[in-house]
Short mmCIF file of C-alpha atoms and ligand atoms in Angstrom, two decimals:
data_model
loop_
_atom_site.label_atom_id
_atom_site.label_comp_id
_atom_site.label_asym_id
_atom_site.label_seq_id
_atom_site.Cartn_x
_atom_site.Cartn_y
_atom_site.Cartn_z
CA MET A 1 27.19 11.35 10.49
CA ALA A 2 24.21 12.98 8.78
CA ASN A 3 24.28 16.07 10.98
CA GLY A 4 24.08 19.24 8.95
CA VAL A 5 24.44 17.51 5.56
CA ARG A 6 22.07 19.27 3.18
CA VAL A 7 20.48 17.06 0.53
CA GLY A 8 18.46 18.53 -2.34
CA ILE A 9 16.16 16.09 -4.12
CA ALA A 10 14.91 17.05 -7.57
CA GLY A 11 11.57 15.31 -8.16
CA ALA A 12 8.78 14.51 -5.70
CA GLY A 13 7.54 11.40 -7.52
CA LEU A 14 7.37 8.12 -5.63
CA GLY A 15 11.16 7.68 -5.65
CA GLY A 16 11.96 11.23 -4.54
CA VAL A 17 9.34 11.23 -1.80
CA ALA A 18 10.60 7.89 -0.46
CA ALA A 19 14.17 9.23 -0.45
CA ALA A 20 13.09 12.43 1.34
CA GLY A 21 11.21 10.55 4.07
CA LEU A 22 13.97 8.00 4.64
CA LEU A 23 16.85 10.52 4.54
CA GLN A 24 15.02 12.85 6.96
CA ARG A 25 14.58 9.97 9.40
CA ALA A 26 18.31 9.24 9.07
CA GLY A 27 19.05 12.83 10.18
CA PHE A 28 19.81 14.51 6.84
CA ASP A 29 18.66 18.06 6.16
CA VAL A 30 16.50 17.41 3.11
CA ILE A 31 14.71 19.78 0.72
CA LEU A 32 12.43 18.19 -1.86
CA PHE A 33 11.80 20.16 -5.08
CA ASP A 34 9.24 19.48 -7.80
CA GLN A 35 8.30 21.35 -10.95
CA ALA A 36 4.57 20.71 -10.39
CA PRO A 37 2.62 23.60 -8.84
CA GLY A 38 1.37 21.30 -6.06
CA PHE A 39 0.20 17.81 -5.24
CA ALA A 40 -2.51 16.41 -7.51
CA ARG A 41 -4.24 12.99 -7.30
CA LEU A 42 -2.72 12.01 -10.63
CA GLY A 43 -2.35 8.70 -12.39
CA ALA A 44 -4.47 5.67 -11.89
CA GLY A 45 -3.52 2.32 -10.44
CA ILE A 46 -0.29 0.97 -9.08
CA GLN A 47 0.83 -2.34 -7.63
CA PHE A 48 3.40 -2.45 -4.84
CA GLY A 49 4.96 -5.77 -3.92
CA PRO A 50 6.19 -7.01 -0.54
CA ASN A 51 9.72 -5.87 -1.44
CA VAL A 52 8.47 -2.26 -1.27
CA LEU A 53 6.09 -2.64 1.68
CA LYS A 54 9.06 -3.81 3.79
CA ILE A 55 10.74 -0.46 3.05
CA LEU A 56 7.61 1.61 3.72
CA SER A 57 7.43 0.10 7.21
CA HIS A 58 10.44 2.36 7.93
CA LEU A 59 8.27 5.43 7.29
CA ASP A 60 6.42 5.36 10.62
CA GLY A 61 4.38 2.29 9.77
CA LEU A 62 3.21 3.50 6.36
CA ASP A 63 2.90 -0.16 5.31
CA LYS A 64 0.10 -0.67 7.87
CA LYS A 65 -1.75 2.49 6.76
CA LEU A 66 -1.57 1.36 3.14
CA GLU A 67 -2.72 -2.13 3.98
CA GLU A 68 -5.86 -0.69 5.60
CA ILE A 69 -7.02 1.08 2.43
CA SER A 70 -5.57 -1.06 -0.40
CA CYS A 71 -6.87 -4.09 -2.22
CA LEU A 72 -4.91 -7.20 -1.15
CA PRO A 73 -5.09 -9.77 -3.97
CA ASP A 74 -4.41 -13.37 -2.95
CA TYR A 75 -3.27 -14.33 -6.45
CA TRP A 76 -1.96 -12.94 -9.69
CA VAL A 77 -3.89 -14.66 -12.50
CA SER A 78 -2.61 -14.84 -16.09
CA ARG A 79 -5.33 -15.67 -18.62
CA GLN A 80 -5.52 -16.45 -22.34
CA TRP A 81 -6.85 -13.40 -24.15
CA ASP A 82 -9.74 -15.16 -25.91
CA THR A 83 -10.74 -18.28 -23.98
CA GLY A 84 -9.91 -16.99 -20.49
CA GLU A 85 -8.02 -20.20 -19.76
CA ILE A 86 -5.71 -19.78 -16.77
CA MET A 87 -2.05 -19.88 -17.86
CA ALA A 88 -0.58 -19.15 -14.41
CA LYS A 89 -1.94 -18.52 -10.92
CA ILE A 90 0.80 -17.08 -8.73
CA PRO A 91 0.31 -16.65 -4.96
CA LEU A 92 0.57 -13.06 -3.77
CA ASN A 93 -1.04 -12.52 -0.34
CA ALA A 94 -1.78 -16.23 -0.30
CA GLU A 95 1.95 -16.54 0.51
CA ARG A 96 2.32 -13.30 2.41
CA SER A 97 4.25 -14.80 5.32
CA ARG A 98 6.78 -16.27 2.90
CA TYR A 99 7.38 -12.90 1.20
CA GLY A 100 7.41 -11.10 4.56
CA ALA A 101 4.87 -8.36 3.73
CA PRO A 102 1.62 -7.84 1.78
CA TYR A 103 1.15 -7.18 -1.94
CA ILE A 104 -1.12 -4.17 -2.52
CA THR A 105 -2.98 -2.58 -5.40
CA ILE A 106 -4.07 1.04 -4.91
CA HIS A 107 -4.83 4.37 -6.59
CA ARG A 108 -1.46 5.97 -7.31
CA GLY A 109 -2.66 9.37 -6.05
CA ASP A 110 -3.71 7.93 -2.68
CA LEU A 111 -0.35 6.18 -2.34
CA HIS A 112 1.55 9.33 -3.31
CA GLN A 113 -0.39 11.44 -0.77
CA LEU A 114 0.31 9.02 2.09
CA MET A 115 4.00 8.88 1.15
CA LEU A 116 4.18 12.69 1.00
CA ASP A 117 2.63 12.85 4.46
CA CYS A 118 5.85 11.17 5.67
CA VAL A 119 7.94 14.19 4.56
CA GLN A 120 8.15 17.36 6.69
CA PRO A 121 5.80 19.67 4.74
CA GLU A 122 7.95 22.77 5.27
CA ARG A 123 10.77 21.02 3.40
CA VAL A 124 8.77 20.51 0.18
CA ARG A 125 9.08 23.18 -2.55
CA TRP A 126 6.45 22.91 -5.27
CA GLY A 127 6.76 25.03 -8.42
CA HIS A 128 10.54 24.53 -8.48
CA LYS A 129 11.69 23.23 -11.84
CA LEU A 130 15.41 22.54 -11.75
CA VAL A 131 16.96 23.95 -14.92
CA ASP A 132 20.65 23.89 -14.08
CA PHE A 133 23.16 23.20 -11.34
CA GLN A 134 26.89 23.61 -10.68
CA ASP A 135 28.86 21.07 -8.67
CA ASN A 136 32.01 22.91 -7.55
CA GLY A 137 33.42 19.97 -5.57
CA HIS A 138 32.40 21.41 -2.18
CA ASP A 139 28.69 21.91 -2.71
CA VAL A 140 26.08 22.07 -5.47
CA THR A 141 24.23 25.23 -6.48
CA LEU A 142 20.76 24.61 -7.87
CA ASN A 143 19.06 27.02 -10.29
CA PHE A 144 15.32 26.90 -10.76
CA GLU A 145 13.13 28.18 -13.57
CA ASN A 146 11.34 30.51 -11.15
CA GLY A 147 14.65 32.29 -10.43
CA ALA A 148 15.22 30.63 -7.04
CA ARG A 149 18.71 29.35 -6.09
CA GLU A 150 19.68 26.91 -3.35
CA THR A 151 22.99 25.46 -2.26
CA VAL A 152 23.14 21.88 -1.02
CA ASP A 153 25.90 19.39 -0.21
CA ILE A 154 24.40 16.58 -2.30
CA LEU A 155 21.91 16.57 -5.18
CA VAL A 156 19.70 13.52 -5.73
CA GLY A 157 18.19 13.35 -9.23
CA ALA A 158 14.77 11.71 -8.80
CA ASP A 159 13.30 13.62 -11.73
CA GLY A 160 12.02 10.75 -13.82
CA ILE A 161 12.64 9.44 -17.33
CA ASN A 162 13.31 12.89 -18.82
CA SER A 163 15.71 13.75 -16.02
CA ARG A 164 17.41 17.12 -16.26
CA VAL A 165 19.96 15.92 -13.70
CA ARG A 166 20.91 12.91 -15.80
CA GLU A 167 21.12 15.05 -18.92
CA LYS A 168 23.45 17.53 -17.22
CA ILE A 169 25.91 14.90 -15.93
CA PHE A 170 25.78 12.33 -18.75
CA GLY A 171 24.65 14.40 -21.77
CA ARG A 172 21.40 14.72 -23.65
CA GLU A 173 19.84 11.59 -25.12
CA GLU A 174 16.15 11.19 -25.95
CA ALA A 175 14.22 8.39 -24.23
CA VAL A 176 13.28 5.66 -26.73
CA TYR A 177 9.63 5.07 -27.65
CA THR A 178 9.25 1.28 -27.46
CA GLY A 179 6.51 1.12 -30.10
CA TRP A 180 4.04 0.31 -27.32
CA LEU A 181 1.44 2.44 -25.61
CA ALA A 182 -0.83 1.91 -22.62
CA HIS A 183 -4.55 2.64 -22.46
CA ARG A 184 -5.75 3.39 -18.96
CA ALA A 185 -9.25 3.72 -17.49
CA ILE A 186 -11.11 3.20 -14.24
CA ILE A 187 -14.59 1.63 -14.09
CA PRO A 188 -16.92 1.23 -11.09
CA GLY A 189 -15.98 -1.75 -8.94
CA SER A 190 -19.65 -2.74 -8.76
CA VAL A 191 -19.68 -3.23 -12.56
CA ALA A 192 -16.52 -5.36 -12.44
CA ARG A 193 -17.92 -7.48 -9.59
CA GLY A 194 -21.20 -7.88 -11.47
CA LEU A 195 -19.30 -9.23 -14.46
CA GLY A 196 -17.35 -11.68 -12.26
CA ALA A 197 -13.93 -10.04 -12.42
CA ASP A 198 -10.78 -11.58 -10.96
CA VAL A 199 -9.32 -9.45 -8.16
CA ASN A 200 -6.07 -9.11 -10.12
CA ALA A 201 -5.54 -10.53 -13.61
CA LYS A 202 -3.55 -10.06 -16.80
CA TRP A 203 -5.04 -11.19 -20.12
CA TRP A 204 -2.35 -12.02 -22.69
CA SER A 205 -2.44 -12.40 -26.47
CA ASP A 206 0.71 -12.73 -28.55
CA ASP A 207 1.22 -9.01 -29.07
CA ARG A 208 -0.77 -7.21 -26.35
CA HIS A 209 -2.26 -7.50 -22.90
CA ILE A 210 -4.64 -5.91 -20.45
CA VAL A 211 -4.11 -5.86 -16.68
CA CYS A 212 -7.15 -5.41 -14.42
CA TYR A 213 -7.37 -4.91 -10.65
CA TYR A 214 -9.23 -3.14 -7.83
CA LEU A 215 -7.78 0.06 -6.38
CA ASP A 216 -9.10 0.00 -2.83
CA ARG A 217 -10.14 -2.17 0.09
CA ASN A 218 -13.86 -1.62 -0.63
CA GLU A 219 -13.40 -2.51 -4.31
CA ASP A 220 -15.08 0.77 -5.33
CA GLU A 221 -12.76 1.32 -8.31
CA PHE A 222 -11.52 -1.20 -10.88
CA TYR A 223 -8.52 -0.29 -13.02
CA LEU A 224 -7.69 -1.30 -16.59
CA VAL A 225 -4.20 -0.78 -18.04
CA THR A 226 -2.87 -2.21 -21.29
CA GLY A 227 0.32 -2.76 -23.21
CA GLU A 228 -0.17 -2.74 -27.00
CA PRO A 229 1.69 -1.83 -30.17
CA GLY A 230 0.81 1.60 -31.53
CA GLU A 231 1.97 4.82 -33.13
CA TRP A 232 3.11 7.74 -30.96
CA THR A 233 4.14 10.98 -32.60
CA SER A 234 3.07 13.50 -29.95
CA ALA A 235 5.61 15.13 -27.63
CA SER A 236 3.02 14.84 -24.87
CA GLY A 237 3.43 12.22 -22.14
CA GLN A 238 -0.28 11.45 -22.15
CA LEU A 239 -3.23 11.93 -24.53
CA PRO A 240 -6.98 11.52 -24.24
CA SER A 241 -8.31 8.40 -25.99
CA THR A 242 -11.80 6.99 -26.44
CA ARG A 243 -13.72 3.87 -25.54
CA ALA A 244 -14.03 3.11 -29.26
CA GLU A 245 -10.26 3.26 -29.78
CA PHE A 246 -9.69 1.11 -26.71
CA LYS A 247 -12.30 -1.41 -27.87
CA ALA A 248 -10.82 -1.61 -31.36
CA ALA A 249 -7.40 -2.42 -29.91
CA PHE A 250 -8.87 -5.35 -27.92
CA LYS A 251 -11.21 -6.70 -30.58
CA GLY A 252 -11.71 -10.45 -30.17
CA PHE A 253 -10.64 -10.49 -26.50
CA HIS A 254 -12.80 -12.48 -24.06
CA PRO A 255 -16.36 -11.17 -23.36
CA LEU A 256 -15.32 -10.29 -19.79
CA VAL A 257 -12.67 -7.90 -21.15
CA GLN A 258 -15.23 -6.48 -23.60
CA GLY A 259 -17.56 -5.90 -20.65
CA TYR A 260 -14.88 -3.96 -18.79
CA ILE A 261 -14.12 -1.76 -21.80
CA ASP A 262 -17.83 -1.14 -22.45
CA ALA A 263 -18.04 0.29 -18.91
CA THR A 264 -15.28 2.87 -19.43
CA ASP A 265 -15.98 6.58 -19.52
CA VAL A 266 -12.72 8.58 -19.39
CA VAL A 267 -9.95 6.78 -21.32
CA ASN A 268 -6.35 7.98 -21.63
CA LYS A 269 -3.25 6.64 -23.33
CA TRP A 270 0.45 6.83 -22.50
CA PRO A 271 3.54 6.16 -24.63
CA LEU A 272 5.80 3.50 -23.10
CA LYS A 273 9.39 4.70 -23.21
CA THR A 274 12.67 3.30 -21.98
CA ARG A 275 16.44 3.82 -22.06
CA GLN A 276 19.50 1.62 -22.15
CA PRO A 277 20.86 0.76 -18.66
CA LEU A 278 23.39 3.36 -17.43
CA PRO A 279 26.80 2.03 -16.37
CA GLN A 280 27.15 4.66 -13.64
CA TRP A 281 24.50 6.49 -11.61
CA TYR A 282 26.54 9.30 -10.04
CA GLU A 283 29.10 11.97 -10.70
CA GLY A 284 30.77 14.08 -8.03
CA ARG A 285 28.15 15.25 -5.52
CA VAL A 286 25.21 14.25 -7.72
CA VAL A 287 23.47 10.87 -7.68
CA LEU A 288 20.47 9.44 -9.55
CA LEU A 289 17.65 7.11 -8.55
CA GLY A 290 14.52 5.59 -10.09
CA ASP A 291 13.41 6.34 -13.64
CA SER A 292 16.15 8.96 -14.02
CA CYS A 293 18.69 6.12 -14.22
CA HIS A 294 16.75 2.93 -15.08
CA PRO A 295 13.33 3.59 -16.68
CA MET A 296 11.52 0.56 -18.06
CA LYS A 297 8.34 -0.62 -19.71
CA PRO A 298 5.90 -1.14 -16.84
CA HIS A 299 5.11 -4.82 -17.45
CA MET A 300 6.55 -6.16 -14.21
CA ALA A 301 4.83 -3.47 -12.09
CA GLN A 302 8.19 -2.79 -10.45
CA GLY A 303 9.38 0.58 -11.85
CA ALA A 304 8.36 2.65 -8.84
CA ALA A 305 9.31 -0.26 -6.60
CA MET A 306 12.88 -0.04 -7.91
CA ALA A 307 12.87 3.73 -7.28
CA VAL A 308 11.85 3.14 -3.65
CA GLU A 309 14.44 0.36 -3.27
CA ASP A 310 17.07 2.78 -4.64
CA ALA A 311 15.98 5.40 -2.08
CA ALA A 312 16.32 2.93 0.79
CA VAL A 313 19.74 1.64 -0.29
CA LEU A 314 21.04 5.16 -0.96
CA THR A 315 19.89 6.20 2.54
CA ARG A 316 21.60 3.18 4.09
CA CYS A 317 24.85 3.86 2.21
CA MET A 318 24.87 7.56 3.15
CA SER A 319 24.10 6.72 6.80
CA LEU A 320 26.50 3.80 7.21
CA LEU A 321 29.40 4.96 5.02
CA GLY A 322 29.01 8.70 5.57
CA THR A 323 29.42 11.56 3.12
CA GLN A 324 33.11 12.40 3.51
CA ASP A 325 34.13 9.97 0.75
CA LEU A 326 31.13 10.48 -1.50
CA ASP A 327 32.69 8.60 -4.38
CA GLY A 328 33.00 5.49 -2.18
CA THR A 329 29.48 5.92 -0.77
CA PHE A 330 27.83 6.39 -4.16
CA ARG A 331 29.88 3.52 -5.63
CA ALA A 332 28.63 1.24 -2.86
CA TYR A 333 25.05 2.35 -3.62
CA CYS A 334 25.43 1.62 -7.34
CA ASP A 335 27.17 -1.69 -6.71
CA ALA A 336 24.35 -2.73 -4.40
CA ARG A 337 21.59 -1.73 -6.84
CA ARG A 338 22.75 -2.02 -10.45
CA GLU A 339 22.43 -5.78 -10.96
CA ARG A 340 18.94 -6.08 -9.48
CA ALA A 341 17.58 -2.92 -11.13
CA THR A 342 18.99 -3.97 -14.51
CA LYS A 343 17.51 -7.48 -14.15
CA VAL A 344 14.07 -6.03 -13.40
CA GLN A 345 14.43 -3.52 -16.23
CA THR A 346 15.32 -6.32 -18.67
CA ILE A 347 12.47 -8.66 -17.66
CA SER A 348 9.99 -5.81 -17.55
CA ASN A 349 10.94 -4.66 -21.03
CA ALA A 350 10.65 -8.25 -22.33
CA ASN A 351 7.11 -8.54 -20.87
CA THR A 352 7.44 -12.16 -19.76
CA TRP A 353 6.87 -11.78 -15.99
CA LEU A 354 4.36 -14.30 -14.54
CA ARG A 355 2.95 -15.22 -17.95
CA GLN A 356 3.80 -18.83 -17.13
CA PRO A 357 4.01 -20.41 -13.66
CA GLU A 358 7.18 -19.19 -11.92
CA ASP A 359 8.30 -18.39 -8.39
CA PRO A 360 8.56 -14.58 -7.93
CA TYR A 361 10.34 -14.94 -4.58
CA TRP A 362 13.65 -13.42 -5.80
CA CYS A 363 11.73 -10.20 -6.48
CA TYR A 364 9.01 -10.05 -3.79
CA GLY A 365 10.93 -11.83 -1.03
CA ASP A 366 13.87 -9.43 -1.25
CA ASN A 367 14.56 -7.12 1.70
CA VAL A 368 17.04 -4.30 1.03
CA TYR A 369 17.69 -4.03 4.78
CA ASP A 370 19.35 -7.46 4.66
CA LEU A 371 21.95 -6.15 2.18
CA LYS A 372 25.44 -5.95 3.58
CA ILE A 373 26.68 -2.39 3.00
CA GLY A 374 30.42 -1.69 2.91
CA ALA A 375 33.25 -4.05 3.83
P1 FAD B 401 8.57 9.92 -11.54
O1 FAD B 401 7.41 9.21 -10.93
O2 FAD B 401 8.51 10.16 -13.00
O3 FAD B 401 8.71 11.30 -10.77
C1 FAD B 401 9.56 12.32 -11.26
C2 FAD B 401 9.17 13.63 -10.59
O4 FAD B 401 10.14 14.60 -10.94
C3 FAD B 401 7.83 14.17 -11.06
O5 FAD B 401 7.06 14.52 -9.92
C4 FAD B 401 8.19 15.40 -11.90
O6 FAD B 401 7.22 16.44 -11.79
C5 FAD B 401 9.50 15.81 -11.27
N1 FAD B 401 10.42 16.53 -12.17
C6 FAD B 401 10.77 16.21 -13.44
N2 FAD B 401 11.67 17.08 -13.93
C7 FAD B 401 11.91 17.98 -12.94
C8 FAD B 401 12.75 19.12 -12.82
N3 FAD B 401 13.54 19.52 -13.85
N4 FAD B 401 12.75 19.81 -11.66
C9 FAD B 401 11.95 19.44 -10.62
N5 FAD B 401 11.12 18.37 -10.68
C10 FAD B 401 11.12 17.64 -11.81
N6 FAD B 401 5.65 0.90 -11.11
C11 FAD B 401 5.37 0.08 -10.06
O7 FAD B 401 6.20 -0.09 -9.15
N7 FAD B 401 4.16 -0.58 -10.01
C12 FAD B 401 3.21 -0.43 -10.97
O8 FAD B 401 2.12 -1.03 -10.88
C13 FAD B 401 3.49 0.44 -12.09
N8 FAD B 401 2.58 0.61 -13.09
C14 FAD B 401 2.87 1.45 -14.13
C15 FAD B 401 1.93 1.61 -15.18
C16 FAD B 401 2.20 2.44 -16.27
C17 FAD B 401 1.22 2.55 -17.39
C18 FAD B 401 3.43 3.16 -16.29
C19 FAD B 401 3.75 4.08 -17.45
C20 FAD B 401 4.36 3.01 -15.27
C21 FAD B 401 4.10 2.13 -14.18
N9 FAD B 401 5.04 1.93 -13.15
C22 FAD B 401 4.76 1.10 -12.11
C23 FAD B 401 6.37 2.59 -13.21
C24 FAD B 401 6.39 3.84 -12.38
O9 FAD B 401 5.34 4.70 -12.73
C25 FAD B 401 7.72 4.57 -12.52
O10 FAD B 401 8.79 3.68 -12.56
C26 FAD B 401 7.88 5.51 -11.31
O11 FAD B 401 6.87 6.50 -11.34
C27 FAD B 401 9.26 6.15 -11.28
O12 FAD B 401 9.34 6.98 -10.15
P2 FAD B 401 10.37 8.19 -10.09
O13 FAD B 401 10.13 8.84 -8.75
O14 FAD B 401 11.72 7.71 -10.44
O15 FAD B 401 9.93 9.17 -11.26
#
């Protein structure tokens, strides 16, 4: 069914790369475009739950490769900001067989590189910023800032929170600054171990938190990422910060947290933005996935996970239902994804996930390959 169907994917972030790898394996003729000049080991830490690892097993055993190099925390620990008292201790890899796959924490750049390695390199076009496209009902013509043009049968918008694809089909609307920002830094794992760090913990006060975990199997790097109220007036998606600014924001937090912050060198900060859930994720021959259609505050560590789940369900719908009746295929994709993605978006934005003891099985135990697609 996929034979000869040309799919253009705008955006080689984690969602776009997952879609490219899965669609290629399903027989689609995929080209992956990104505005960036090339791959860079960007970002810092990321957590991927068993719900995602089950999908990555469909990329030639990528789950196993990731497991070899990632940190595999047994528990998620929620602690009181000042006393360190444990508020919740939720099994992660301690209940791996129940969830059906491991829970990993890893450097985002290392994850991205391994995912990109699952895409045919000659089908990746760096330096291609999509500026416009025309869907004429039979195919879609893509126009890039560098003057290049391509014609594809289907366009997948995986171009993130400021999606040009979304803007073109649903109109321009600025993403909303939530009033929260995130400080991010990496410290040596040896320092964290010396201080007695948990493998994976979130320290909560009433109005802010800091999440801390190792980024690799050898525990060489330890990652700090926060959520805290703050001003953001810059148009930039990231700004340099300082240890002093970071420390001031976490004044009064437990001495262990102070020890982590004292060990920071390079500190950055990000604005946390979101959008209202979209009622529809497609129009004609164009379909959205990931942050382009359901961005969220990152407090459930499931934003990229939802992008990868979208990619897997979209691939299944296009493979099983075909591309003759695209409206029906894309409707089935949206129907299969909207409720779960919106639930995750809502809980993530509310920042309540795992603060108190709760069973995360509905999220981590899910397997998108068990979903019934079509009638
Ligand atoms: P993106 O990752 O934003 O990728 C979009 C891509 O599109 C980029 O490569 C960009 O260069 C490209 N692009 C944009 N416009 C164009 C254009 N016009 N033409 C061509 N290319 C274009 N999620 C998790 O699952 N686990 C976590 O632990 C986690 N932690 C997070 C921590 C923080 C502080 C933040 C801010 C987010 C976190 N997330 C986490 C969420 C996650 O980062 C996002 O949900 C995820 O990156 C979305 O993936 P995406 O592929 O949809 O978009």
